Amino acid sequence: MGLIQIRDFQKSFGTKKVHQGVSFDVRKGECLGLIGGSGTGKSVLLRSMIGLERPDAGEVIFDGIPVHELTERQLIDVRKRMAYAFQGGALFDSMTVFDNLAYPLREHTQMTEIEISKKIKAQLAEFGLQGNEEVYPGNLSGGMQKRVGLARSIILGPEVILYDEPTAGLDPFNTRKIQDMVLRLKSTGVTAVLVTHDMPFAFAVCDRIAMLMNGRIRASGTVDEIEQQDSNLIGKFAQGEMI
Ligand SMILES: Nc1ncnc2c1ncn2[C@@H]1O[C@H](COP(=O)(O)OP(=O)(O)OP(=O)(O)O)[C@@H](O)[C@H]1O
Ligand SMILES: [Mg+2]
């Protein structure tokens, strides 16, 4: 049984039926890659896992909890357990890096300012971002902003991390840094869903990959299975073939 279960997920925007019955599981401790062309509904699925969107029909279950039925108040607990690393980083531009990272700790924990300061120092060091405490996001490079965003999204120690294109637009150095972070977090037993167009990255960090196409999961398998059969849909997608 999956820690996250998506069952017959359906969602339309206007007349456009984006999801026409999407079902898959995310197992505890695994990293599931969710791939598919632009506009196939990957981000909407991630957002639904923390209740930022709701399906028109179907279910989103997290650890037995029907997320799609929860009130905003009930969703607070789910959002503490599941972190969403937003596509753009989503930092507060008017706050320093330190205050960006302190925000979730001040909102959701009883930690003292001294404890918060220690925690942030350690977190920044782990992400190779030490010394940037007093910098404003606008003065950081895009790659560093993404790393700060990731550092902030996991600061409460979530059980699940939802990554939305964490390496999009990054140079090889920053891509490598993010890849190392994802692998390090994985080694701590965290469960992850990774949405990405970066297929080498997906193959390097995921246990299984599922592909969205025409409103449904059209292919899925372990990375080993996919690498062995290059004639399948995911292999073709990875090679940039028309499918
Ligand atoms: N709030 C919204 N209002 C209207 N349409 C929306 C909304 N959110 C998503 N959509 C539409 O739903 C479809 C799926 O969007 P989504 O952002 O999930 O795609 P995606 O697979 O993440 O694409 P990409 O790879 O480009 O990020 C798109 O056609 C998008 O325009
Ligand atoms: Mg997206």
mmCIF file of N, CA and C in Angstrom, residues 14-138:
data_model
loop_
_atom_site.group_PDB
_atom_site.id
_atom_site.type_symbol
_atom_site.label_atom_id
_atom_site.label_comp_id
_atom_site.label_asym_id
_atom_site.label_seq_id
_atom_site.Cartn_x
_atom_site.Cartn_y
_atom_site.Cartn_z
ATOM 1 N N GLY A 14 -11.823 24.707 -17.212
ATOM 2 C CA GLY A 14 -12.705 25.103 -18.305
ATOM 3 C C GLY A 14 -13.158 23.854 -19.041
ATOM 4 N N THR A 15 -12.968 23.867 -20.343
ATOM 5 C CA THR A 15 -13.409 22.701 -21.119
ATOM 6 C C THR A 15 -12.281 21.680 -21.274
ATOM 7 N N LYS A 16 -11.113 22.025 -20.740
ATOM 8 C CA LYS A 16 -9.948 21.144 -20.936
ATOM 9 C C LYS A 16 -9.872 20.080 -19.842
ATOM 10 N N LYS A 17 -10.045 18.824 -20.258
ATOM 11 C CA LYS A 17 -9.934 17.716 -19.297
ATOM 12 C C LYS A 17 -8.464 17.364 -19.161
ATOM 13 N N VAL A 18 -7.846 17.805 -18.083
ATOM 14 C CA VAL A 18 -6.407 17.567 -17.935
ATOM 15 C C VAL A 18 -6.155 16.151 -17.402
ATOM 16 N N HIS A 19 -6.797 15.802 -16.303
ATOM 17 C CA HIS A 19 -6.640 14.454 -15.722
ATOM 18 C C HIS A 19 -7.925 13.668 -15.954
ATOM 19 N N GLN A 20 -7.785 12.500 -16.572
ATOM 20 C CA GLN A 20 -8.989 11.743 -16.939
ATOM 21 C C GLN A 20 -9.071 10.425 -16.203
ATOM 22 N N GLY A 21 -8.515 10.382 -14.996
ATOM 23 C CA GLY A 21 -8.501 9.138 -14.230
ATOM 24 C C GLY A 21 -7.071 8.694 -14.009
ATOM 25 N N VAL A 22 -6.362 9.464 -13.198
ATOM 26 C CA VAL A 22 -4.956 9.158 -12.913
ATOM 27 C C VAL A 22 -4.883 8.385 -11.607
ATOM 28 N N SER A 23 -4.200 7.250 -11.623
ATOM 29 C CA SER A 23 -4.030 6.439 -10.412
ATOM 30 C C SER A 23 -2.582 5.999 -10.287
ATOM 31 N N PHE A 24 -2.006 6.214 -9.132
ATOM 32 C CA PHE A 24 -0.685 5.654 -8.826
ATOM 33 C C PHE A 24 -0.442 5.742 -7.327
ATOM 34 N N ASP A 25 0.555 5.010 -6.864
ATOM 35 C CA ASP A 25 0.934 5.020 -5.452
ATOM 36 C C ASP A 25 2.357 5.543 -5.312
ATOM 37 N N VAL A 26 2.624 6.196 -4.204
ATOM 38 C CA VAL A 26 3.994 6.522 -3.837
ATOM 39 C C VAL A 26 4.280 5.739 -2.569
ATOM 40 N N ARG A 27 5.259 4.842 -2.638
ATOM 41 C CA ARG A 27 5.549 3.978 -1.486
ATOM 42 C C ARG A 27 6.456 4.681 -0.496
ATOM 43 N N LYS A 28 6.305 4.299 0.747
ATOM 44 C CA LYS A 28 7.111 4.918 1.802
ATOM 45 C C LYS A 28 8.599 4.723 1.517
ATOM 46 N N GLY A 29 9.360 5.804 1.553
ATOM 47 C CA GLY A 29 10.812 5.728 1.397
ATOM 48 C C GLY A 29 11.318 5.760 -0.027
ATOM 49 N N GLU A 30 10.413 5.688 -0.993
ATOM 50 C CA GLU A 30 10.900 5.696 -2.380
ATOM 51 C C GLU A 30 10.929 7.114 -2.939
ATOM 52 N N CYS A 31 11.645 7.248 -4.061
ATOM 53 C CA CYS A 31 11.557 8.468 -4.845
ATOM 54 C C CYS A 31 10.864 8.089 -6.145
ATOM 55 N N LEU A 32 9.663 8.627 -6.349
ATOM 56 C CA LEU A 32 8.916 8.360 -7.577
ATOM 57 C C LEU A 32 9.080 9.530 -8.529
ATOM 58 N N GLY A 33 9.531 9.254 -9.714
ATOM 59 C CA GLY A 33 9.633 10.300 -10.739
ATOM 60 C C GLY A 33 8.302 10.406 -11.474
ATOM 61 N N LEU A 34 7.819 11.627 -11.617
ATOM 62 C CA LEU A 34 6.579 11.845 -12.365
ATOM 63 C C LEU A 34 6.958 12.698 -13.569
ATOM 64 N N ILE A 35 6.848 12.088 -14.746
ATOM 65 C CA ILE A 35 7.286 12.783 -15.958
ATOM 66 C C ILE A 35 6.122 12.922 -16.930
ATOM 67 N N GLY A 36 6.339 13.685 -17.966
ATOM 68 C CA GLY A 36 5.307 13.889 -18.976
ATOM 69 C C GLY A 36 5.495 15.254 -19.609
ATOM 70 N N GLY A 37 4.901 15.431 -20.778
ATOM 71 C CA GLY A 37 5.057 16.683 -21.509
ATOM 72 C C GLY A 37 4.519 17.874 -20.729
ATOM 73 N N SER A 38 4.839 19.055 -21.210
ATOM 74 C CA SER A 38 4.353 20.294 -20.599
ATOM 75 C C SER A 38 2.830 20.330 -20.657
ATOM 76 N N GLY A 39 2.223 20.702 -19.545
ATOM 77 C CA GLY A 39 0.763 20.834 -19.529
ATOM 78 C C GLY A 39 0.001 19.544 -19.303
ATOM 79 N N THR A 40 0.706 18.452 -19.005
ATOM 80 C CA THR A 40 0.010 17.177 -18.776
ATOM 81 C C THR A 40 -0.570 17.093 -17.360
ATOM 82 N N GLY A 41 -0.236 18.074 -16.509
ATOM 83 C CA GLY A 41 -0.884 18.115 -15.192
ATOM 84 C C GLY A 41 -0.035 17.624 -14.043
ATOM 85 N N LYS A 42 1.280 17.647 -14.196
ATOM 86 C CA LYS A 42 2.175 17.163 -13.133
ATOM 87 C C LYS A 42 2.130 18.082 -11.914
ATOM 88 N N SER A 43 2.250 19.395 -12.160
ATOM 89 C CA SER A 43 2.249 20.337 -11.033
ATOM 90 C C SER A 43 0.907 20.312 -10.303
ATOM 91 N N VAL A 44 -0.183 20.198 -11.045
ATOM 92 C CA VAL A 44 -1.506 20.139 -10.414
ATOM 93 C C VAL A 44 -1.589 18.914 -9.495
ATOM 94 N N LEU A 45 -1.020 17.806 -9.925
ATOM 95 C CA LEU A 45 -1.036 16.606 -9.068
ATOM 96 C C LEU A 45 -0.239 16.839 -7.791
ATOM 97 N N LEU A 46 0.950 17.438 -7.909
ATOM 98 C CA LEU A 46 1.756 17.718 -6.713
ATOM 99 C C LEU A 46 0.990 18.649 -5.776
ATOM 100 N N ARG A 47 0.409 19.705 -6.367
ATOM 101 C CA ARG A 47 -0.321 20.677 -5.538
ATOM 102 C C ARG A 47 -1.510 20.021 -4.839
ATOM 103 N N SER A 48 -2.112 19.040 -5.495
ATOM 104 C CA SER A 48 -3.260 18.347 -4.894
ATOM 105 C C SER A 48 -2.854 17.504 -3.694
ATOM 106 N N MET A 49 -1.598 17.060 -3.692
ATOM 107 C CA MET A 49 -1.147 16.207 -2.583
ATOM 108 C C MET A 49 -1.105 16.975 -1.268
ATOM 109 N N ILE A 50 -0.966 18.316 -1.351
ATOM 110 C CA ILE A 50 -1.007 19.114 -0.120
ATOM 111 C C ILE A 50 -2.253 20.003 -0.083
ATOM 112 N N GLY A 51 -3.233 19.660 -0.902
ATOM 113 C CA GLY A 51 -4.523 20.334 -0.829
ATOM 114 C C GLY A 51 -4.555 21.744 -1.384
ATOM 115 N N LEU A 52 -3.596 22.090 -2.242
ATOM 116 C CA LEU A 52 -3.642 23.410 -2.890
ATOM 117 C C LEU A 52 -4.585 23.385 -4.089
ATOM 118 N N GLU A 53 -4.897 22.190 -4.563
ATOM 119 C CA GLU A 53 -5.899 21.984 -5.608
ATOM 120 C C GLU A 53 -6.739 20.803 -5.147
ATOM 121 N N ARG A 54 -7.956 20.716 -5.688
ATOM 122 C CA ARG A 54 -8.791 19.557 -5.385
ATOM 123 C C ARG A 54 -9.244 18.924 -6.686
ATOM 124 N N PRO A 55 -9.279 17.593 -6.709
ATOM 125 C CA PRO A 55 -9.787 16.946 -7.928
ATOM 126 C C PRO A 55 -11.296 17.169 -8.070
ATOM 127 N N ASP A 56 -11.784 17.113 -9.306
ATOM 128 C CA ASP A 56 -13.240 17.150 -9.527
ATOM 129 C C ASP A 56 -13.847 15.825 -9.093
ATOM 130 N N ALA A 57 -13.079 14.754 -9.286
ATOM 131 C CA ALA A 57 -13.498 13.427 -8.845
ATOM 132 C C ALA A 57 -12.243 12.631 -8.546
ATOM 133 N N GLY A 58 -12.378 11.595 -7.727
ATOM 134 C CA GLY A 58 -11.225 10.776 -7.371
ATOM 135 C C GLY A 58 -10.694 11.128 -5.995
ATOM 136 N N GLU A 59 -9.614 10.454 -5.624
ATOM 137 C CA GLU A 59 -9.112 10.579 -4.261
ATOM 138 C C GLU A 59 -7.612 10.830 -4.199
ATOM 139 N N VAL A 60 -7.226 11.595 -3.173
ATOM 140 C CA VAL A 60 -5.814 11.806 -2.846
ATOM 141 C C VAL A 60 -5.668 11.415 -1.380
ATOM 142 N N ILE A 61 -5.047 10.272 -1.134
ATOM 143 C CA ILE A 61 -4.932 9.753 0.226
ATOM 144 C C ILE A 61 -3.475 9.826 0.664
ATOM 145 N N PHE A 62 -3.243 10.419 1.828
ATOM 146 C CA PHE A 62 -1.883 10.451 2.399
ATOM 147 C C PHE A 62 -1.931 9.788 3.769
ATOM 148 N N ASP A 63 -1.207 8.680 3.924
ATOM 149 C CA ASP A 63 -1.151 7.965 5.194
ATOM 150 C C ASP A 63 -2.569 7.713 5.734
ATOM 151 N N GLY A 64 -3.457 7.331 4.842
ATOM 152 C CA GLY A 64 -4.839 7.029 5.232
ATOM 153 C C GLY A 64 -5.755 8.240 5.337
ATOM 154 N N ILE A 65 -5.205 9.441 5.147
ATOM 155 C CA ILE A 65 -6.001 10.670 5.301
ATOM 156 C C ILE A 65 -6.514 11.125 3.931
ATOM 157 N N PRO A 66 -7.817 11.336 3.775
ATOM 158 C CA PRO A 66 -8.324 11.824 2.484
ATOM 159 C C PRO A 66 -8.065 13.324 2.330
ATOM 160 N N VAL A 67 -6.916 13.659 1.750
ATOM 161 C CA VAL A 67 -6.474 15.059 1.645
ATOM 162 C C VAL A 67 -7.493 15.908 0.882
ATOM 163 N N HIS A 68 -8.120 15.300 -0.127
ATOM 164 C CA HIS A 68 -9.070 16.048 -0.965
ATOM 165 C C HIS A 68 -10.318 16.489 -0.201
ATOM 166 N N GLU A 69 -10.534 15.916 0.991
ATOM 167 C CA GLU A 69 -11.738 16.271 1.756
ATOM 168 C C GLU A 69 -11.434 17.202 2.925
ATOM 169 N N LEU A 70 -10.169 17.537 3.152
ATOM 170 C CA LEU A 70 -9.806 18.282 4.360
ATOM 171 C C LEU A 70 -10.121 19.772 4.249
ATOM 172 N N THR A 71 -10.378 20.381 5.396
ATOM 173 C CA THR A 71 -10.548 21.835 5.463
ATOM 174 C C THR A 71 -9.156 22.468 5.489
ATOM 175 N N GLU A 72 -9.082 23.778 5.256
ATOM 176 C CA GLU A 72 -7.795 24.490 5.305
ATOM 177 C C GLU A 72 -7.091 24.253 6.638
ATOM 178 N N ARG A 73 -7.867 24.261 7.712
ATOM 179 C CA ARG A 73 -7.307 24.060 9.039
ATOM 180 C C ARG A 73 -6.678 22.667 9.182
ATOM 181 N N GLN A 74 -7.398 21.660 8.685
ATOM 182 C CA GLN A 74 -6.886 20.284 8.760
ATOM 183 C C GLN A 74 -5.662 20.094 7.856
ATOM 184 N N LEU A 75 -5.597 20.904 6.792
ATOM 185 C CA LEU A 75 -4.473 20.770 5.852
ATOM 186 C C LEU A 75 -3.147 21.236 6.454
ATOM 187 N N ILE A 76 -3.227 22.060 7.493
ATOM 188 C CA ILE A 76 -1.991 22.569 8.105
ATOM 189 C C ILE A 76 -1.095 21.402 8.543
ATOM 190 N N ASP A 77 -1.687 20.384 9.166
ATOM 191 C CA ASP A 77 -0.901 19.232 9.625
ATOM 192 C C ASP A 77 -0.291 18.461 8.452
ATOM 193 N N VAL A 78 -1.080 18.299 7.401
ATOM 194 C CA VAL A 78 -0.574 17.595 6.212
ATOM 195 C C VAL A 78 0.619 18.363 5.634
ATOM 196 N N ARG A 79 0.513 19.686 5.613
ATOM 197 C CA ARG A 79 1.577 20.509 5.010
ATOM 198 C C ARG A 79 2.832 20.542 5.867
ATOM 199 N N LYS A 80 2.703 20.230 7.143
ATOM 200 C CA LYS A 80 3.916 20.102 7.967
ATOM 201 C C LYS A 80 4.634 18.797 7.651
ATOM 202 N N ARG A 81 3.853 17.782 7.264
ATOM 203 C CA ARG A 81 4.442 16.465 7.002
ATOM 204 C C ARG A 81 4.924 16.316 5.562
ATOM 205 N N MET A 82 4.343 17.132 4.666
ATOM 206 C CA MET A 82 4.719 17.048 3.243
ATOM 207 C C MET A 82 5.205 18.411 2.774
ATOM 208 N N ALA A 83 6.441 18.480 2.324
ATOM 209 C CA ALA A 83 6.982 19.754 1.850
ATOM 210 C C ALA A 83 6.867 19.828 0.337
ATOM 211 N N TYR A 84 6.504 20.989 -0.147
ATOM 212 C CA TYR A 84 6.424 21.201 -1.587
ATOM 213 C C TYR A 84 7.501 22.199 -1.989
ATOM 214 N N ALA A 85 8.486 21.738 -2.710
ATOM 215 C CA ALA A 85 9.520 22.636 -3.224
ATOM 216 C C ALA A 85 9.002 23.218 -4.534
ATOM 217 N N PHE A 86 8.577 24.472 -4.477
ATOM 218 C CA PHE A 86 7.890 25.097 -5.608
ATOM 219 C C PHE A 86 8.798 25.245 -6.819
ATOM 220 N N GLN A 87 8.138 25.234 -7.989
ATOM 221 C CA GLN A 87 8.841 25.339 -9.267
ATOM 222 C C GLN A 87 9.779 26.558 -9.278
ATOM 223 N N GLY A 88 9.348 27.689 -8.717
ATOM 224 C CA GLY A 88 10.177 28.900 -8.780
ATOM 225 C C GLY A 88 10.996 29.201 -7.538
ATOM 226 N N GLY A 89 10.910 28.384 -6.499
ATOM 227 C CA GLY A 89 11.639 28.672 -5.266
ATOM 228 C C GLY A 89 10.741 29.323 -4.222
ATOM 229 N N ALA A 90 9.907 30.297 -4.676
ATOM 230 C CA ALA A 90 8.891 30.927 -3.822
ATOM 231 C C ALA A 90 9.436 31.496 -2.514
ATOM 232 N N LEU A 91 10.525 32.255 -2.623
ATOM 233 C CA LEU A 91 11.053 32.920 -1.423
ATOM 234 C C LEU A 91 10.349 34.259 -1.230
ATOM 235 N N PHE A 92 10.365 34.739 0.011
ATOM 236 C CA PHE A 92 9.837 36.084 0.278
ATOM 237 C C PHE A 92 10.944 37.076 -0.055
ATOM 238 N N ASP A 93 10.712 37.907 -1.073
ATOM 239 C CA ASP A 93 11.759 38.821 -1.545
ATOM 240 C C ASP A 93 12.120 39.902 -0.537
ATOM 241 N N SER A 94 11.155 40.240 0.335
ATOM 242 C CA SER A 94 11.407 41.334 1.285
ATOM 243 C C SER A 94 12.086 40.838 2.559
ATOM 244 N N MET A 95 12.385 39.545 2.628
ATOM 245 C CA MET A 95 13.058 39.004 3.812
ATOM 246 C C MET A 95 14.432 38.481 3.429
ATOM 247 N N THR A 96 15.359 38.543 4.385
ATOM 248 C CA THR A 96 16.683 37.977 4.148
ATOM 249 C C THR A 96 16.580 36.452 4.057
ATOM 250 N N VAL A 97 17.679 35.839 3.612
ATOM 251 C CA VAL A 97 17.744 34.376 3.571
ATOM 252 C C VAL A 97 17.457 33.816 4.970
ATOM 253 N N PHE A 98 18.065 34.430 5.987
ATOM 254 C CA PHE A 98 17.858 33.956 7.357
ATOM 255 C C PHE A 98 16.370 33.972 7.715
ATOM 256 N N ASP A 99 15.720 35.106 7.461
ATOM 257 C CA ASP A 99 14.305 35.214 7.836
ATOM 258 C C ASP A 99 13.408 34.303 7.001
ATOM 259 N N ASN A 100 13.801 34.075 5.742
ATOM 260 C CA ASN A 100 13.051 33.117 4.929
ATOM 261 C C ASN A 100 13.074 31.730 5.564
ATOM 262 N N LEU A 101 14.247 31.317 6.032
ATOM 263 C CA LEU A 101 14.350 29.997 6.645
ATOM 264 C C LEU A 101 13.735 29.958 8.045
ATOM 265 N N ALA A 102 13.801 31.113 8.732
ATOM 266 C CA ALA A 102 13.260 31.163 10.093
ATOM 267 C C ALA A 102 11.731 31.123 10.097
ATOM 268 N N TYR A 103 11.138 31.602 9.004
ATOM 269 C CA TYR A 103 9.681 31.765 8.963
ATOM 270 C C TYR A 103 8.912 30.489 9.364
ATOM 271 N N PRO A 104 9.173 29.351 8.705
ATOM 272 C CA PRO A 104 8.410 28.150 9.102
ATOM 273 C C PRO A 104 8.699 27.728 10.547
ATOM 274 N N LEU A 105 9.917 27.959 11.003
ATOM 275 C CA LEU A 105 10.273 27.555 12.374
ATOM 276 C C LEU A 105 9.541 28.435 13.394
ATOM 277 N N ARG A 106 9.455 29.745 13.087
ATOM 278 C CA ARG A 106 8.749 30.660 14.000
ATOM 279 C C ARG A 106 7.254 30.392 13.994
ATOM 280 N N GLU A 107 6.724 30.021 12.810
ATOM 281 C CA GLU A 107 5.276 29.782 12.685
ATOM 282 C C GLU A 107 4.837 28.468 13.312
ATOM 283 N N HIS A 108 5.655 27.437 13.129
ATOM 284 C CA HIS A 108 5.177 26.079 13.415
ATOM 285 C C HIS A 108 5.898 25.341 14.527
ATOM 286 N N THR A 109 6.902 25.970 15.156
ATOM 287 C CA THR A 109 7.583 25.265 16.244
ATOM 288 C C THR A 109 7.674 26.193 17.459
ATOM 289 N N GLN A 110 8.074 25.613 18.557
ATOM 290 C CA GLN A 110 8.251 26.387 19.802
ATOM 291 C C GLN A 110 9.726 26.746 19.992
ATOM 292 N N MET A 111 10.538 26.593 18.941
ATOM 293 C CA MET A 111 11.979 26.818 19.090
ATOM 294 C C MET A 111 12.281 28.261 19.495
ATOM 295 N N THR A 112 13.339 28.434 20.313
ATOM 296 C CA THR A 112 13.771 29.781 20.695
ATOM 297 C C THR A 112 14.579 30.376 19.539
ATOM 298 N N GLU A 113 14.790 31.700 19.572
ATOM 299 C CA GLU A 113 15.558 32.350 18.511
ATOM 300 C C GLU A 113 16.987 31.800 18.442
ATOM 301 N N ILE A 114 17.524 31.417 19.598
ATOM 302 C CA ILE A 114 18.887 30.850 19.604
ATOM 303 C C ILE A 114 18.899 29.490 18.899
ATOM 304 N N GLU A 115 17.903 28.680 19.203
ATOM 305 C CA GLU A 115 17.804 27.369 18.540
ATOM 306 C C GLU A 115 17.574 27.543 17.035
ATOM 307 N N ILE A 116 16.735 28.496 16.702
ATOM 308 C CA ILE A 116 16.441 28.759 15.282
ATOM 309 C C ILE A 116 17.727 29.165 14.556
ATOM 310 N N SER A 117 18.494 30.040 15.185
ATOM 311 C CA SER A 117 19.721 30.522 14.582
ATOM 312 C C SER A 117 20.712 29.374 14.347
ATOM 313 N N LYS A 118 20.832 28.482 15.322
ATOM 314 C CA LYS A 118 21.725 27.315 15.195
ATOM 315 C C LYS A 118 21.282 26.415 14.056
ATOM 316 N N LYS A 119 19.978 26.161 14.029
ATOM 317 C CA LYS A 119 19.404 25.265 13.017
ATOM 318 C C LYS A 119 19.641 25.827 11.609
ATOM 319 N N ILE A 120 19.436 27.128 11.455
ATOM 320 C CA ILE A 120 19.585 27.739 10.133
ATOM 321 C C ILE A 120 21.050 27.720 9.694
ATOM 322 N N LYS A 121 21.935 27.993 10.601
ATOM 323 C CA LYS A 121 23.378 27.939 10.287
ATOM 324 C C LYS A 121 23.757 26.553 9.773
ATOM 325 N N ALA A 122 23.268 25.538 10.496
ATOM 326 C CA ALA A 122 23.582 24.159 10.114
ATOM 327 C C ALA A 122 22.964 23.823 8.764
ATOM 328 N N GLN A 123 21.727 24.239 8.555
ATOM 329 C CA GLN A 123 21.025 23.935 7.304
ATOM 330 C C GLN A 123 21.714 24.612 6.120
ATOM 331 N N LEU A 124 22.126 25.875 6.322
ATOM 332 C CA LEU A 124 22.793 26.597 5.232
ATOM 333 C C LEU A 124 24.137 25.938 4.911
ATOM 334 N N ALA A 125 24.838 25.510 5.940
ATOM 335 C CA ALA A 125 26.134 24.858 5.712
ATOM 336 C C ALA A 125 25.944 23.577 4.914
ATOM 337 N N GLU A 126 24.909 22.830 5.268
ATOM 338 C CA GLU A 126 24.660 21.558 4.587
ATOM 339 C C GLU A 126 24.346 21.767 3.104
ATOM 340 N N PHE A 127 23.768 22.902 2.792
ATOM 341 C CA PHE A 127 23.406 23.196 1.411
ATOM 342 C C PHE A 127 24.466 24.046 0.700
ATOM 343 N N GLY A 128 25.624 24.220 1.340
ATOM 344 C CA GLY A 128 26.690 25.010 0.727
ATOM 345 C C GLY A 128 26.330 26.477 0.607
ATOM 346 N N LEU A 129 25.522 26.972 1.538
ATOM 347 C CA LEU A 129 25.031 28.349 1.445
ATOM 348 C C LEU A 129 25.456 29.198 2.640
ATOM 349 N N GLN A 130 26.471 28.741 3.356
ATOM 350 C CA GLN A 130 26.888 29.471 4.560
ATOM 351 C C GLN A 130 27.352 30.876 4.197
ATOM 352 N N GLY A 131 27.107 31.810 5.121
ATOM 353 C CA GLY A 131 27.537 33.188 4.893
ATOM 354 C C GLY A 131 26.513 34.036 4.155
ATOM 355 N N ASN A 132 25.386 33.435 3.761
ATOM 356 C CA ASN A 132 24.383 34.193 3.007
ATOM 357 C C ASN A 132 23.183 34.608 3.860
ATOM 358 N N GLU A 133 23.312 34.508 5.162
ATOM 359 C CA GLU A 133 22.178 34.778 6.058
ATOM 360 C C GLU A 133 21.512 36.128 5.806
ATOM 361 N N GLU A 134 22.337 37.173 5.619
ATOM 362 C CA GLU A 134 21.773 38.523 5.553
ATOM 363 C C GLU A 134 21.491 38.998 4.121
ATOM 364 N N VAL A 135 21.666 38.093 3.157
ATOM 365 C CA VAL A 135 21.443 38.457 1.760
ATOM 366 C C VAL A 135 19.940 38.368 1.442
ATOM 367 N N TYR A 136 19.467 39.264 0.571
ATOM 368 C CA TYR A 136 18.076 39.198 0.108
ATOM 369 C C TYR A 136 18.013 38.324 -1.138
ATOM 370 N N PRO A 137 16.925 37.551 -1.307
ATOM 371 C CA PRO A 137 16.846 36.630 -2.445
ATOM 372 C C PRO A 137 17.158 37.278 -3.787
ATOM 373 N N GLY A 138 16.725 38.533 -3.972
ATOM 374 C CA GLY A 138 16.958 39.210 -5.247
ATOM 375 C C GLY A 138 18.423 39.366 -5.592
#
